[in-house]
C-alpha positions as protocol buffer text, in pm:
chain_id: "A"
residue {
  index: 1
  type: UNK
  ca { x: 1069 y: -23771 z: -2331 }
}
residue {
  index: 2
  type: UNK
  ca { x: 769 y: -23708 z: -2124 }
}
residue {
  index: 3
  type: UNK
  ca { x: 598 y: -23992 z: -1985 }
}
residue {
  index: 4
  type: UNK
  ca { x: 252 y: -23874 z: -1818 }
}
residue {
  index: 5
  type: UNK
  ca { x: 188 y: -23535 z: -2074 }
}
residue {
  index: 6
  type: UNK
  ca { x: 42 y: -23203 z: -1900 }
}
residue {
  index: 7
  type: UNK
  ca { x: -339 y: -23211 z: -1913 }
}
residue {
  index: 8
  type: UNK
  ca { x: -466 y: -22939 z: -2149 }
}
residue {
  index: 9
  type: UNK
  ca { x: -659 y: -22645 z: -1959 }
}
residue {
  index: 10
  type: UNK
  ca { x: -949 y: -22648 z: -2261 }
}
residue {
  index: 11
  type: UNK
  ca { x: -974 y: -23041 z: -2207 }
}
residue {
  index: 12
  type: UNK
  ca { x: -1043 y: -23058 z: -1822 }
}
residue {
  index: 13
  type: UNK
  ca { x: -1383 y: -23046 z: -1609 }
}
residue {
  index: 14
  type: UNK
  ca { x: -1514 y: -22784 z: -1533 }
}
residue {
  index: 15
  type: UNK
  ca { x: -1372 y: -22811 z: -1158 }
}
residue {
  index: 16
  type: UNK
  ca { x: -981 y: -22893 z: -1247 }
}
residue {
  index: 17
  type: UNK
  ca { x: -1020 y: -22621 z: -1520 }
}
residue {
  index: 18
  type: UNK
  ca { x: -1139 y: -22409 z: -1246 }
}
residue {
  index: 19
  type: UNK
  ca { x: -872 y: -22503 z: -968 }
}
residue {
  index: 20
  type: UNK
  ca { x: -587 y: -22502 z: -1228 }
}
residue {
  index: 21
  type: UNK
  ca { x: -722 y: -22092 z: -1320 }
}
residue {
  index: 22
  type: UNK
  ca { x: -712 y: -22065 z: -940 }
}
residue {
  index: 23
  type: UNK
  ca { x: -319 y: -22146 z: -992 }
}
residue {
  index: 24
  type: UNK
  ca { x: -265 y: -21969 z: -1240 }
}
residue {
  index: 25
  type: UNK
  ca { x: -471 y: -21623 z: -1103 }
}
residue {
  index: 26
  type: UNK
  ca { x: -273 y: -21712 z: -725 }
}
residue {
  index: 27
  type: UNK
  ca { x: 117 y: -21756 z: -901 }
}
residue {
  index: 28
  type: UNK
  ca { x: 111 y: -21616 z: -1248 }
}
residue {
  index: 29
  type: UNK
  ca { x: 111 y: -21981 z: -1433 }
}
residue {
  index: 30
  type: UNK
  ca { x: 15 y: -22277 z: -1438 }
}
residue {
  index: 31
  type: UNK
  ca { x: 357 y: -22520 z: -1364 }
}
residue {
  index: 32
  type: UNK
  ca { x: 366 y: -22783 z: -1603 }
}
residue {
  index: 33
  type: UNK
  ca { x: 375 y: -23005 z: -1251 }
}
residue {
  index: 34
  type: UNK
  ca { x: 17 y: -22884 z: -1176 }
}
residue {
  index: 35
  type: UNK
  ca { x: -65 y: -22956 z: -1506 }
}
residue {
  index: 36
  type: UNK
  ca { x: 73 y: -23312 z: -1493 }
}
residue {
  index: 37
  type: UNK
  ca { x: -78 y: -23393 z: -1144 }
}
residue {
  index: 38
  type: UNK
  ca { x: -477 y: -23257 z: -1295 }
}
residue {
  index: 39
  type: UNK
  ca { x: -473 y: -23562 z: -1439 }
}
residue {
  index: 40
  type: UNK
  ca { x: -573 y: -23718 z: -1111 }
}
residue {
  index: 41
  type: UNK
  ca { x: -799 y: -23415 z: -952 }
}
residue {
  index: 42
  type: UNK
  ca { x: -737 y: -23646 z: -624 }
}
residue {
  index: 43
  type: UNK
  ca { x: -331 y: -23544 z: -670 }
}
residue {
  index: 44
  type: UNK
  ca { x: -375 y: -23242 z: -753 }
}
residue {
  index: 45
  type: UNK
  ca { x: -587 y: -23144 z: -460 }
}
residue {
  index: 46
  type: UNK
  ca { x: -421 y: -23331 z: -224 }
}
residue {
  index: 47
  type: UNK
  ca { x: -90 y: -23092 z: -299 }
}
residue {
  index: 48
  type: UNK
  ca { x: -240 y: -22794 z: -317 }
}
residue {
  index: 49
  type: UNK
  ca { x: -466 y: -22845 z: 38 }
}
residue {
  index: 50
  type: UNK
  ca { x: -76 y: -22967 z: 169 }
}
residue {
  index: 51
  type: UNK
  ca { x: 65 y: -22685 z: 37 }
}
residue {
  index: 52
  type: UNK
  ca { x: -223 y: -22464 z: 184 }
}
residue {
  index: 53
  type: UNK
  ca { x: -213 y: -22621 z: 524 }
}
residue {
  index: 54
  type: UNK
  ca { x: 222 y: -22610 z: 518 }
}
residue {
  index: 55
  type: UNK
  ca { x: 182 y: -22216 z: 423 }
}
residue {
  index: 56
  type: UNK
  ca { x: 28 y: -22168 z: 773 }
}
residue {
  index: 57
  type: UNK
  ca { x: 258 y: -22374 z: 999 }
}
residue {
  index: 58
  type: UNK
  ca { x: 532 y: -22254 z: 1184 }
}
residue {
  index: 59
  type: UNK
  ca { x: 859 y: -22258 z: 934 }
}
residue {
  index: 60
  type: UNK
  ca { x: 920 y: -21934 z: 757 }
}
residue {
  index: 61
  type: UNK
  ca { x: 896 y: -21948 z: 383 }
}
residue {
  index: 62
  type: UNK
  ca { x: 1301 y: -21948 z: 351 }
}
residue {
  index: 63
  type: UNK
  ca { x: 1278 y: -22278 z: 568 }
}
residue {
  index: 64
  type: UNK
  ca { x: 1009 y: -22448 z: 392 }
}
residue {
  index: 65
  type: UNK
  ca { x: 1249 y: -22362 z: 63 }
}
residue {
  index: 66
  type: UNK
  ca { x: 1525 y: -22479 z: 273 }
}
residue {
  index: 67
  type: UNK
  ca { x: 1360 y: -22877 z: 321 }
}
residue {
  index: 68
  type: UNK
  ca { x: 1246 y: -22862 z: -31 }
}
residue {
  index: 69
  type: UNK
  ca { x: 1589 y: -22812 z: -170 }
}
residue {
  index: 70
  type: UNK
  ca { x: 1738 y: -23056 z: 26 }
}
residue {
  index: 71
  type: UNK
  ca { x: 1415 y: -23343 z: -64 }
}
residue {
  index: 72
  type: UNK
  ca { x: 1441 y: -23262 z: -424 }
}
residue {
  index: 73
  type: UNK
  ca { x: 1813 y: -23291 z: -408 }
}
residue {
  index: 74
  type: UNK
  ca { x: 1812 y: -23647 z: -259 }
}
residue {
  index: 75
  type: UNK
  ca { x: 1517 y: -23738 z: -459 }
}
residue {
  index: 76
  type: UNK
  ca { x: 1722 y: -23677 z: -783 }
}
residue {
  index: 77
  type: UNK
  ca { x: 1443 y: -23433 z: -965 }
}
residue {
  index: 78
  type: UNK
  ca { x: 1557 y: -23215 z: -1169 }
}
residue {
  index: 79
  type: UNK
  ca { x: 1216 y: -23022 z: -1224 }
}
residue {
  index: 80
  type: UNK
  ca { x: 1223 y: -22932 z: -861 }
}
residue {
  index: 81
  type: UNK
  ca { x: 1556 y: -22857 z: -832 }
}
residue {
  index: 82
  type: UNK
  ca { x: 1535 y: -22566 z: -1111 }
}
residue {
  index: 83
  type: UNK
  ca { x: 1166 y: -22468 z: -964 }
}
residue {
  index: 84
  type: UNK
  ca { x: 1267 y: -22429 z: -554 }
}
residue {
  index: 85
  type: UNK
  ca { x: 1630 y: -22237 z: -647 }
}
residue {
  index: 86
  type: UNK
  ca { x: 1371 y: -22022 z: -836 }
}
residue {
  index: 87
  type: UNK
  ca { x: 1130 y: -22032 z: -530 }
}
residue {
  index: 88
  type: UNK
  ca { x: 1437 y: -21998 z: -228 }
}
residue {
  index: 89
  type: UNK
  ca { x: 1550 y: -21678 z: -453 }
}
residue {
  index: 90
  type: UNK
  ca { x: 1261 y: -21515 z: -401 }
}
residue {
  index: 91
  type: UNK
  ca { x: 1195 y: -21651 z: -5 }
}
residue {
  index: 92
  type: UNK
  ca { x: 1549 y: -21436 z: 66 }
}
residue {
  index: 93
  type: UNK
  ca { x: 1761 y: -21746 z: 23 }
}
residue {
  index: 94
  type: UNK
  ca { x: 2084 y: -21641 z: -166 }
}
residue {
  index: 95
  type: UNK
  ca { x: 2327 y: -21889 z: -385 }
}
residue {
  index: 96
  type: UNK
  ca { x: 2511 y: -22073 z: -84 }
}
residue {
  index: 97
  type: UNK
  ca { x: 2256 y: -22095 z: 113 }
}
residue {
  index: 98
  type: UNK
  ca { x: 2066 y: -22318 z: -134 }
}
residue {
  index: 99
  type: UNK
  ca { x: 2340 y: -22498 z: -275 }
}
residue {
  index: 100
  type: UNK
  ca { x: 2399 y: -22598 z: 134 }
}
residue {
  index: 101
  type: UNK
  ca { x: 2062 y: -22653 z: 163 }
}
residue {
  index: 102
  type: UNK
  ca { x: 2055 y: -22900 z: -154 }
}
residue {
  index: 103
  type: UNK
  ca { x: 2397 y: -23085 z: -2 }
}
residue {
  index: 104
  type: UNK
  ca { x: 2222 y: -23094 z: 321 }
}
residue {
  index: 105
  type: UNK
  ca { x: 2502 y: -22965 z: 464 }
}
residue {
  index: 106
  type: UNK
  ca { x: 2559 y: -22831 z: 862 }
}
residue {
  index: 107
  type: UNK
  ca { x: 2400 y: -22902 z: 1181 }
}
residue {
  index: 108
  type: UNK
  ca { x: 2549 y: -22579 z: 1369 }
}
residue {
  index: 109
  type: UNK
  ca { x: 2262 y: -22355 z: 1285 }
}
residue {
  index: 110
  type: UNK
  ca { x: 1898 y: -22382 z: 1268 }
}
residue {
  index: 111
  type: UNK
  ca { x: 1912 y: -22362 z: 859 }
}
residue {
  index: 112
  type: UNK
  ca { x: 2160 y: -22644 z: 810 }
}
residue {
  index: 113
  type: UNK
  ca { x: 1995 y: -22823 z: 1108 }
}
residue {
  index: 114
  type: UNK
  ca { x: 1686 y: -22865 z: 919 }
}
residue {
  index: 115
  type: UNK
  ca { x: 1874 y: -22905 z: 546 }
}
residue {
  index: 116
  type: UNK
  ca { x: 2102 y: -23203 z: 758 }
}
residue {
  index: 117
  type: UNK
  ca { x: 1771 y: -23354 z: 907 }
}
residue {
  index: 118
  type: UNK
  ca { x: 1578 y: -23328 z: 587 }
}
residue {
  index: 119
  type: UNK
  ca { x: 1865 y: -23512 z: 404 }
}
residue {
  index: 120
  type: UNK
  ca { x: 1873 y: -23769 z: 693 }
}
residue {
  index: 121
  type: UNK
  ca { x: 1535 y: -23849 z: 677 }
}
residue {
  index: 122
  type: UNK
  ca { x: 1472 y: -23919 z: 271 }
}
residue {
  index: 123
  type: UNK
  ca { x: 1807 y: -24047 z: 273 }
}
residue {
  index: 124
  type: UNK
  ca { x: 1754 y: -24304 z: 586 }
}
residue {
  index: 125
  type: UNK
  ca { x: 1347 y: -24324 z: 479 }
}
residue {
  index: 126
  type: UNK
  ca { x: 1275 y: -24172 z: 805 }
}
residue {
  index: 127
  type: UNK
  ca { x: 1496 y: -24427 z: 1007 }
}
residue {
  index: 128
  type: UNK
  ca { x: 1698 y: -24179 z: 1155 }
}
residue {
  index: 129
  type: UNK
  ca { x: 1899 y: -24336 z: 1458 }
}
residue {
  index: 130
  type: UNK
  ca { x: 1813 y: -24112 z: 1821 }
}
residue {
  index: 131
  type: UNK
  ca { x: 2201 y: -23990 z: 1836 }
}
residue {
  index: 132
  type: UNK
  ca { x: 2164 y: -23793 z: 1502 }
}
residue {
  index: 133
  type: UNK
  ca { x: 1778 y: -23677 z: 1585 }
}
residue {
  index: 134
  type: UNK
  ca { x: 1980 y: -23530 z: 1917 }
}
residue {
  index: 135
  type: UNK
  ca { x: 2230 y: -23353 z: 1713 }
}
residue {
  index: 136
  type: UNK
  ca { x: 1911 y: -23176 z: 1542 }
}
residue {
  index: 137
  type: UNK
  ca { x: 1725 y: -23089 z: 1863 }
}
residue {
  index: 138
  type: UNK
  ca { x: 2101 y: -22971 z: 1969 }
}
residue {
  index: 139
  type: UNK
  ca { x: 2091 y: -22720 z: 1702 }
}
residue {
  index: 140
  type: UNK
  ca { x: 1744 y: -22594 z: 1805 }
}
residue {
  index: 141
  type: UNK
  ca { x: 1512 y: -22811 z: 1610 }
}
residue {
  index: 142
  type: UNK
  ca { x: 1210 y: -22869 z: 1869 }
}
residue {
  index: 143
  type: UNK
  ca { x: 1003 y: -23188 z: 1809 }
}
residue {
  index: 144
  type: UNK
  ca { x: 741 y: -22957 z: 1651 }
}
residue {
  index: 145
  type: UNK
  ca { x: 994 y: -22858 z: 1421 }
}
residue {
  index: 146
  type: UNK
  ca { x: 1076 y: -23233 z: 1324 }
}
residue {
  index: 147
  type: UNK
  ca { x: 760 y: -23340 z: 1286 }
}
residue {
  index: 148
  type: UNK
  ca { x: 643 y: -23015 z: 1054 }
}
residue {
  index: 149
  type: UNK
  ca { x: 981 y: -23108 z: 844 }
}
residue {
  index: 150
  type: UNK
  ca { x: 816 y: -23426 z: 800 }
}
residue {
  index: 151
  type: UNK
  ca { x: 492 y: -23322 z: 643 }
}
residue {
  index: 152
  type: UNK
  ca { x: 697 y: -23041 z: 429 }
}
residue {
  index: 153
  type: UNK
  ca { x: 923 y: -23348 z: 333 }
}
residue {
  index: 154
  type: UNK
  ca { x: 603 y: -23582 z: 242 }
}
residue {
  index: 155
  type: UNK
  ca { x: 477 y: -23285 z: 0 }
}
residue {
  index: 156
  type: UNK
  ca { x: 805 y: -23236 z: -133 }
}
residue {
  index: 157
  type: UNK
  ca { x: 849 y: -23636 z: -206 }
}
residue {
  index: 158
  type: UNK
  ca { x: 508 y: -23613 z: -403 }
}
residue {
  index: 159
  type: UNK
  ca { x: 598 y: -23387 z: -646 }
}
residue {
  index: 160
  type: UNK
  ca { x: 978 y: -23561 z: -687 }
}
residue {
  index: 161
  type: UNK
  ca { x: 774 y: -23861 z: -764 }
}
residue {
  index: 162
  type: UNK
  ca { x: 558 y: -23714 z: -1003 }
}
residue {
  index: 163
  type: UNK
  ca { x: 810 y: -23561 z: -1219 }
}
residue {
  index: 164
  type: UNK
  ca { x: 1057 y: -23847 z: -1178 }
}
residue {
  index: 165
  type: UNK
  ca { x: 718 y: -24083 z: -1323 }
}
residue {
  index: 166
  type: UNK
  ca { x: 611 y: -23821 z: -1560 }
}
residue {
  index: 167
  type: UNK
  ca { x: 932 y: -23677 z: -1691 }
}
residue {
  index: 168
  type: UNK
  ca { x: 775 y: -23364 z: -1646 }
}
residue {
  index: 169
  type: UNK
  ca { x: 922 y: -23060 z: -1902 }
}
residue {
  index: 170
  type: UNK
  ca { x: 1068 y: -22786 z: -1666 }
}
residue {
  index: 171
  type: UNK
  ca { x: 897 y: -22457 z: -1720 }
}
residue {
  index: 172
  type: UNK
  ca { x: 1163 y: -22292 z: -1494 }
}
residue {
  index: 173
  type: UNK
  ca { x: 1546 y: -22165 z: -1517 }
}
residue {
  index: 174
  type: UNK
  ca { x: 1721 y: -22494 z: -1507 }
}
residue {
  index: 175
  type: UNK
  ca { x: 1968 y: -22547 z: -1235 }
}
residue {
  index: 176
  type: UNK
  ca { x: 2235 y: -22834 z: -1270 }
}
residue {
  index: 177
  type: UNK
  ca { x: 2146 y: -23143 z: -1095 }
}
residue {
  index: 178
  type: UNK
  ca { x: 2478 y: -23243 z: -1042 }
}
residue {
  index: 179
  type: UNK
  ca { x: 2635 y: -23035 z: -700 }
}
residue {
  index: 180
  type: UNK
  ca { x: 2999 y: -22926 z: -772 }
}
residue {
  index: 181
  type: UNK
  ca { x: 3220 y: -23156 z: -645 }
}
């Protein structure tokens, strides 16, 4: 049962209306996540100007896919499970690589480096000790890296939150919460 209900397009102001259209005329829909988070213009804009800023950093778009995985994962939501399997599919990501990616699995190469450190780190609530954060830089992770992980982790937590909260309806192919054992 949904908790916090998607706000209706032909019930918004005339600037949500006009930033959700923006959504919709940038991706092809408007995710029932956006939908949720126009309730609070504030939320809503403060994800998509995060989203904006993390699109321009240095992590490829299969890396970025590769954190999200692994924060939705840990963050038990299933919405964001289904939507960034959907998302890593189309950023060149195949099957194992996001089902590693969601078990935050490996530290030998640069991909499981940042799935392990991005599991670490919502798992731990950033307390990760220095002898695991060396194991990461070990594996090619630079302190920019780390620190860019973070803000792609913070975005990542928001929307876990919201649709955790909100019980948010997924509008994507569901994927199985539950990893194989």
């Amino acid at each position: 049962m949904t908790y916090i209900a998607t706000l209706d397009l032909n019930n918004a102001d005339a600037a949500t209306a006009a930033t959700l259209n923006a959504v919709k005329a940038k991706i092809g829909m408007i995710p029932n996540l956006f939908a949720t988070l126009a309730k609070s213009p504030t939320a809503l804009n403060s994800l998509l100007g995060m989203n904006e800023t993390i699109a321009n950093g240095a992590l490829s778009a299969s890396e970025r896919e590769i954190i999200a995985l692994a924060t939705s994962q840990a963050n038990s939501c299933h919405y964001c499970v289904s939507a960034h399997t959907l998302l890593g599919k189309n950023a060149g990501l195949n099957a194992q690589q996001m089902l590693s990616a969601r078990a935050g699995n490996g530290s030998e190469t640069r991909a499981g480096a940042i799935a392990g450190f991005t599991k670490a780190l919502v798992e731990q609530r950033g307390h990760v000790d220095p002898a695991t954060l060396d194991q990461f830089k070990n594996a090619g992770l630079s302190e920019a890296d780390i620190l860019e992980i973070i803000v792609n982790v913070v975005a990542t937590t928001l929307t876990n939150y919201t649709n955790n909260v909100a019980r948010t309806d997924i509008d994507f192919p569901v994927v199985a919460l539950q990893l194989a054992a």
